Structures are given as structure tokens and as C-alpha cells.
Coordinates of C-alpha atoms in Angstrom, one line a residue:
M27 CA 6.2 -43.3 -87.6
N28 CA 5.6 -40.9 -90.6
N29 CA 4.0 -43.9 -92.5
V30 CA 2.0 -44.6 -89.1
R31 CA 0.7 -41.5 -89.2
E32 CA -0.5 -41.7 -92.6
A33 CA -1.8 -45.1 -92.7
L34 CA -4.1 -43.0 -89.2
I35 CA -5.2 -40.7 -91.7
R36 CA -6.0 -42.0 -94.9
Q37 CA -7.7 -44.2 -92.4
Q38 CA -9.5 -41.9 -90.3
F39 CA -10.7 -39.6 -93.4
K40 CA -12.0 -42.8 -94.4
G41 CA -15.1 -42.6 -92.6
L42 CA -15.3 -39.1 -92.4
A43 CA -16.1 -38.6 -96.2
Q44 CA -18.5 -41.8 -95.9
T45 CA -20.5 -38.7 -94.5
Y46 CA -19.1 -35.4 -96.0
S47 CA -18.3 -36.3 -99.5
G48 CA -17.1 -33.1 -100.4
L49 CA -14.6 -33.1 -98.6
Q50 CA -10.8 -34.6 -100.4
L51 CA -7.5 -35.4 -98.3
C52 CA -4.4 -33.7 -99.7
E53 CA -0.6 -34.0 -98.8
D54 CA 0.3 -30.6 -99.9
N55 CA 3.9 -30.9 -99.3
P56 CA 5.6 -33.7 -97.6
G57 CA 4.2 -34.6 -94.1
R58 CA 1.8 -31.3 -94.5
W59 CA -2.3 -33.0 -94.4
V60 CA -5.0 -31.1 -95.5
I61 CA -8.9 -31.8 -95.1
R62 CA -10.3 -29.5 -98.2
G63 CA -13.8 -28.8 -99.7
M64 CA -17.3 -28.3 -99.4
L65 CA -18.3 -29.5 -95.4
S66 CA -22.3 -30.7 -95.9
F67 CA -24.5 -30.9 -92.9
S68 CA -27.5 -31.1 -91.9
A69 CA -28.0 -30.1 -88.5
T70 CA -31.0 -30.1 -85.4
F71 CA -31.0 -28.7 -82.2
Q72 CA -33.6 -27.2 -80.2
D73 CA -36.2 -29.3 -83.1
V74 CA -34.2 -26.7 -85.1
T75 CA -33.3 -28.2 -88.2
I76 CA -30.6 -26.6 -90.2
T77 CA -29.0 -27.9 -93.3
D78 CA -26.4 -25.4 -94.9
A79 CA -22.8 -26.1 -96.8
F80 CA -19.5 -23.6 -96.5
S81 CA -16.4 -24.6 -98.5
I82 CA -13.0 -25.1 -95.4
L83 CA -9.5 -26.2 -94.6
I84 CA -8.6 -28.6 -92.0
V85 CA -5.1 -29.1 -91.1
L86 CA -3.8 -31.5 -89.4
P87 CA -0.7 -30.6 -87.2
D88 CA 2.7 -32.5 -87.4
D89 CA 2.0 -34.6 -84.8
Y90 CA -1.3 -35.4 -85.1
P91 CA -3.5 -37.4 -83.0
D92 CA -1.9 -35.7 -80.3
S93 CA -3.4 -32.4 -80.9
P94 CA -6.2 -31.6 -82.7
P95 CA -6.5 -30.7 -86.1
I96 CA -7.8 -26.1 -86.6
V97 CA -9.7 -24.7 -89.5
Q98 CA -10.9 -22.3 -91.5
E99 CA -12.7 -21.5 -93.4
T100 CA -12.3 -20.5 -97.4
G101 CA -15.5 -19.2 -98.9
G102 CA -15.3 -16.0 -97.0
R103 CA -19.2 -16.2 -96.1
I104 CA -17.8 -16.4 -92.0
P105 CA -17.3 -12.1 -90.9
P106 CA -13.2 -12.5 -89.6
D107 CA -15.1 -10.9 -86.7
F108 CA -17.0 -14.0 -85.1
H109 CA -14.7 -16.5 -83.2
Q110 CA -11.3 -16.3 -85.3
Y111 CA -8.3 -15.8 -85.2
P112 CA -6.0 -12.6 -86.1
D113 CA -4.6 -15.7 -88.9
R114 CA -8.1 -16.3 -89.7
T115 CA -8.9 -20.0 -88.0
L116 CA -12.2 -20.6 -86.4
C117 CA -12.1 -20.6 -83.0
L118 CA -13.8 -24.0 -81.8
G119 CA -13.9 -23.4 -78.4
A120 CA -11.9 -22.5 -75.3
P121 CA -8.9 -24.1 -76.9
V122 CA -8.8 -26.0 -73.0
E123 CA -12.4 -27.2 -73.9
V124 CA -11.2 -27.8 -78.1
W125 CA -8.8 -30.3 -76.3
R126 CA -10.5 -32.1 -73.7
R127 CA -13.1 -32.7 -76.6
F128 CA -10.8 -34.2 -79.3
K129 CA -8.5 -35.9 -76.4
A130 CA -11.9 -37.5 -75.3
N131 CA -12.2 -39.4 -79.2
P132 CA -9.1 -38.5 -81.0
C133 CA -10.4 -38.9 -84.1
L134 CA -11.4 -36.9 -87.9
I135 CA -14.5 -37.6 -87.5
A136 CA -15.7 -37.1 -83.8
F137 CA -13.7 -34.1 -84.6
V138 CA -15.9 -33.1 -87.3
E139 CA -18.9 -33.4 -85.8
T140 CA -18.6 -32.2 -82.6
L141 CA -16.4 -29.3 -83.4
V142 CA -16.5 -28.2 -86.4
V143 CA -20.4 -28.7 -86.8
E144 CA -21.7 -26.9 -84.3
Y145 CA -19.9 -24.0 -85.0
L146 CA -20.8 -24.0 -88.9
Y147 CA -24.8 -24.4 -87.2
G148 CA -23.8 -21.5 -84.8
Y149 CA -23.2 -19.7 -87.6
T150 CA -26.1 -20.1 -89.3
Y151 CA -28.7 -19.6 -86.7
L152 CA -27.0 -16.5 -86.1
E153 CA -27.5 -15.2 -89.9
K154 CA -31.3 -16.6 -89.5
H155 CA -32.0 -15.6 -85.8
G156 CA -30.3 -13.3 -85.1
S157 CA -28.9 -15.0 -82.1
L158 CA -26.5 -17.6 -81.7
P159 CA -28.8 -21.2 -80.0
F160 CA -25.3 -22.1 -77.5
G161 CA -24.5 -18.3 -76.4
E162 CA -21.5 -16.9 -76.6
L163 CA -18.4 -16.6 -74.8
S164 CA -16.4 -13.7 -75.1
H165 CA -13.4 -13.0 -76.8
G166 CA -9.8 -13.5 -75.5
C167 CA -8.8 -13.3 -71.5
Q168 CA -12.7 -13.1 -70.5
G169 CA -14.0 -15.7 -72.2
I170 CA -10.8 -17.9 -70.9
R171 CA -12.6 -16.9 -67.4
E172 CA -16.7 -16.7 -68.7
Y173 CA -15.4 -20.7 -69.5
Y174 CA -13.6 -21.8 -66.9
M175 CA -16.8 -19.6 -64.0
D176 CA -18.7 -22.4 -66.0
F177 CA -17.4 -25.9 -66.4
F178 CA -16.2 -25.5 -62.6
S179 CA -20.4 -24.3 -61.4
T180 CA -18.4 -20.6 -59.5
D181 CA -19.3 -17.6 -60.0
D182 CA -16.5 -16.3 -58.2
V183 CA -12.8 -16.5 -60.4
Q184 CA -11.2 -16.7 -56.6
I185 CA -12.8 -20.0 -56.6
A186 CA -12.0 -20.7 -60.9
L187 CA -8.1 -19.5 -60.1
A188 CA -7.6 -21.8 -56.9
L189 CA -9.1 -24.9 -58.8
L190 CA -6.5 -23.7 -61.6
K191 CA -3.7 -23.3 -59.4
L192 CA -4.1 -26.9 -58.0
L193 CA -3.7 -28.4 -62.3
A194 CA -0.6 -25.1 -63.2
D195 CA 0.9 -26.1 -59.8
G196 CA 0.8 -30.1 -60.1
T197 CA -0.9 -30.5 -56.8
Y198 CA -3.6 -32.0 -57.0
R199 CA -4.7 -34.4 -53.7
G200 CA -7.6 -36.1 -53.6
H201 CA -7.5 -36.1 -49.9
L202 CA -7.3 -32.2 -49.0
V203 CA -10.6 -30.0 -49.0
C204 CA -11.8 -28.5 -52.2
P205 CA -10.9 -25.2 -52.5
C206 CA -14.3 -23.6 -53.5
G207 CA -15.9 -23.6 -50.3
T208 CA -18.2 -27.2 -49.3
G209 CA -15.7 -28.2 -46.8
I210 CA -15.2 -31.3 -49.4
I211 CA -12.5 -33.2 -50.1
L212 CA -11.4 -32.9 -53.7
R213 CA -12.3 -36.1 -54.7
K214 CA -15.1 -35.7 -54.2
C215 CA -16.4 -32.0 -54.9
H216 CA -14.4 -30.8 -58.3
G217 CA -11.6 -33.8 -58.0
P218 CA -13.3 -35.5 -60.7
I219 CA -13.7 -32.4 -62.8
L220 CA -10.1 -31.9 -62.1
L221 CA -8.9 -35.0 -63.4
G222 CA -10.5 -35.2 -66.3
L223 CA -9.6 -31.3 -67.3
L224 CA -5.8 -32.8 -66.8
K225 CA -5.6 -36.3 -68.1
H226 CA -4.7 -35.2 -71.4
Q227 CA -3.2 -31.7 -70.7
P228 CA 0.3 -30.2 -69.5
K229 CA 0.0 -28.4 -66.7
E230 CA 1.6 -25.4 -68.7
R231 CA -1.9 -25.0 -70.8
F232 CA -3.1 -24.6 -67.3
L233 CA -0.6 -22.1 -66.1
R234 CA -1.7 -19.8 -69.6
D235 CA -5.2 -20.0 -68.6
A236 CA -4.2 -18.7 -64.7
T237 CA -2.8 -15.8 -67.0
N238 CA -5.6 -14.7 -68.8
I239 CA -7.6 -14.8 -65.9
L240 CA -5.3 -12.8 -64.7
Y241 CA -5.4 -10.5 -66.6
S242 CA -9.6 -9.7 -67.5
L243 CA -9.6 -8.8 -64.5
E244 CA -10.4 -5.3 -63.1
K245 CA -9.4 -2.7 -61.2
S246 CA -12.4 -3.6 -58.0
E247 CA -11.6 -6.8 -58.0
M248 CA -7.8 -6.3 -58.0
E249 CA -8.2 -4.3 -54.7
H250 CA -8.9 -7.4 -52.3
F251 CA -7.6 -10.3 -54.7
D252 CA -5.3 -13.0 -52.9
W253 CA -2.3 -13.5 -54.5
D254 CA -1.2 -16.8 -52.8
L255 CA -4.9 -18.3 -55.5
L256 CA -1.9 -17.8 -58.6
P257 CA -0.2 -21.0 -59.6
K258 CA 4.0 -20.8 -58.4
V259 CA 5.1 -19.3 -61.5
L260 CA 2.8 -17.1 -61.6
K261 CA 3.5 -15.3 -58.8
R262 CA 6.7 -15.4 -58.1
E263 CA 6.8 -13.5 -61.2
I264 CA 4.8 -11.4 -60.3
D265 CA 6.1 -10.9 -57.3
E266 CA 10.1 -9.7 -59.7
M267 CA 8.0 -7.2 -61.2
A268 CA 7.2 -5.7 -58.1
S269 CA 10.9 -5.6 -57.3
E270 CA 12.0 -4.2 -59.4
R271 CA 9.6 -1.7 -60.1
A272 CA 10.2 -0.9 -57.1
N273 CA 14.1 -0.9 -57.2
R274 CA 13.3 1.8 -60.0
E275 CA 11.1 3.6 -58.1
K276 CA 14.0 3.8 -55.4
C277 CA 16.6 4.6 -57.9
T278 CA 14.1 8.3 -59.0

């Protein structure tokens, strides 16, 4: 299996290096493959062309290409508060979106061109123009919430959670009425979007994202919140915590 993985990585890197010649493939430790060097690019968005170069490190996970790579900017140019995780890996987008786009074409050249270059273009654009070209998600739980509400084309967070519940619980059925309120069955409404998300990602990811959205709710939203919209596992955990708290209050 390691030989097959190595052959795949070398083959994909060969295609990557034809476009980005400043990158090098290295095996830092047995089985740990990384790509480092200068990533020089030229990209255009809405007639604005940016040419730039960044020193980067791309780490290929042990199960690549089942999981997408992670990336760091190693030249110290991008400040840590610009869409980076605490370990300084780049936040290339909402995790579910990074997985979705990577799984659509799981190879190095597509990953770099559709995710890494887009991120670097956005930062350079910010340096030059003082704003981001593609809009900006908030950090943390709020960003996950914004992503799903935009992806599902809804301004109702409870609808977003109702759709996520189908994914997290594994209860998608195309003949059921879509929970978005249109009265249309799933397969003719949000069904294709849900199936696209579910195709390459485990239910646990959607459970985590539903949890993040729950944490993003404001106090006023909690007052009229329908707790049955939560995935079964999450609702059970909350019910258990509520029961434990009630028991403690009785004891005191």
C-alpha cells in the first residue's frame, strides 16, 4: 500500500511541478511526504490579475488521497490572525467545503489551484485593496453557521440545522418533504445538495458542524429554539446534561 501511495504522490507531484516549478517533493520521514518551496502564481478575479509568490509547506496526510493536505505559509508574511488555525495551518475555507472541493478532484494540482491559490490571491488582494475579493466567513462556530446558511440558501438557522440533522442522523429519504418549508419532496428540493455533501464525508462531520452551529446561537435565538431539530446524538447529550444539572440542583 505504501508503494502504491508513493507512486501516486510522485505522479501527481510531477503534474504539479510542471505548473509550479518552485516546489519540491520531500520525504521528511519514512512515509511522511511534504511539498515545500515558493509557490508562484498569477490569478484573475473580476478582471483583477494578481501575480505573487509565497513560501509554503504542504503536508500530505498518511491516508492521502482519502484526506486533503494541510498547508502552512512559511515565509512569515501572513499574520496568524488571518484565517489560520492555532498550529498556523491555513484555513482554506469551511472544513466541509474544503473536503467537498478536494473530493471532487482529489489531486495535487486541483487542490493547489482551487484552494491554495485562491487563499493566497485573497490575502494579496487584501494587502493591495484593503478588502477581500470573495467575501469572508467569520471565525469558528459563527463561520460554520454562515457557510451552511449560504450553502443551503436560507436565512433561517433552524432550517440549516434541520437539513444537517438528515445528514448527521443518516435519515435522508428522497420521498420525504424537505424540512426547508417549501412543501416539496427532498429529491426535488435540497436533496441533490445534501447528497453531494454526503457522498464523500462521514456522518460524524455533520454532527460536529451541527454542534458548532448550536454554540453559535444567541440567547434570543435559544428562547424559541426547536430542540428536536438537533441530531439524535447531540440532543441525547444535551438531555443528559440537563438531567444531571437538574439532579444536582435537587441535591443542593
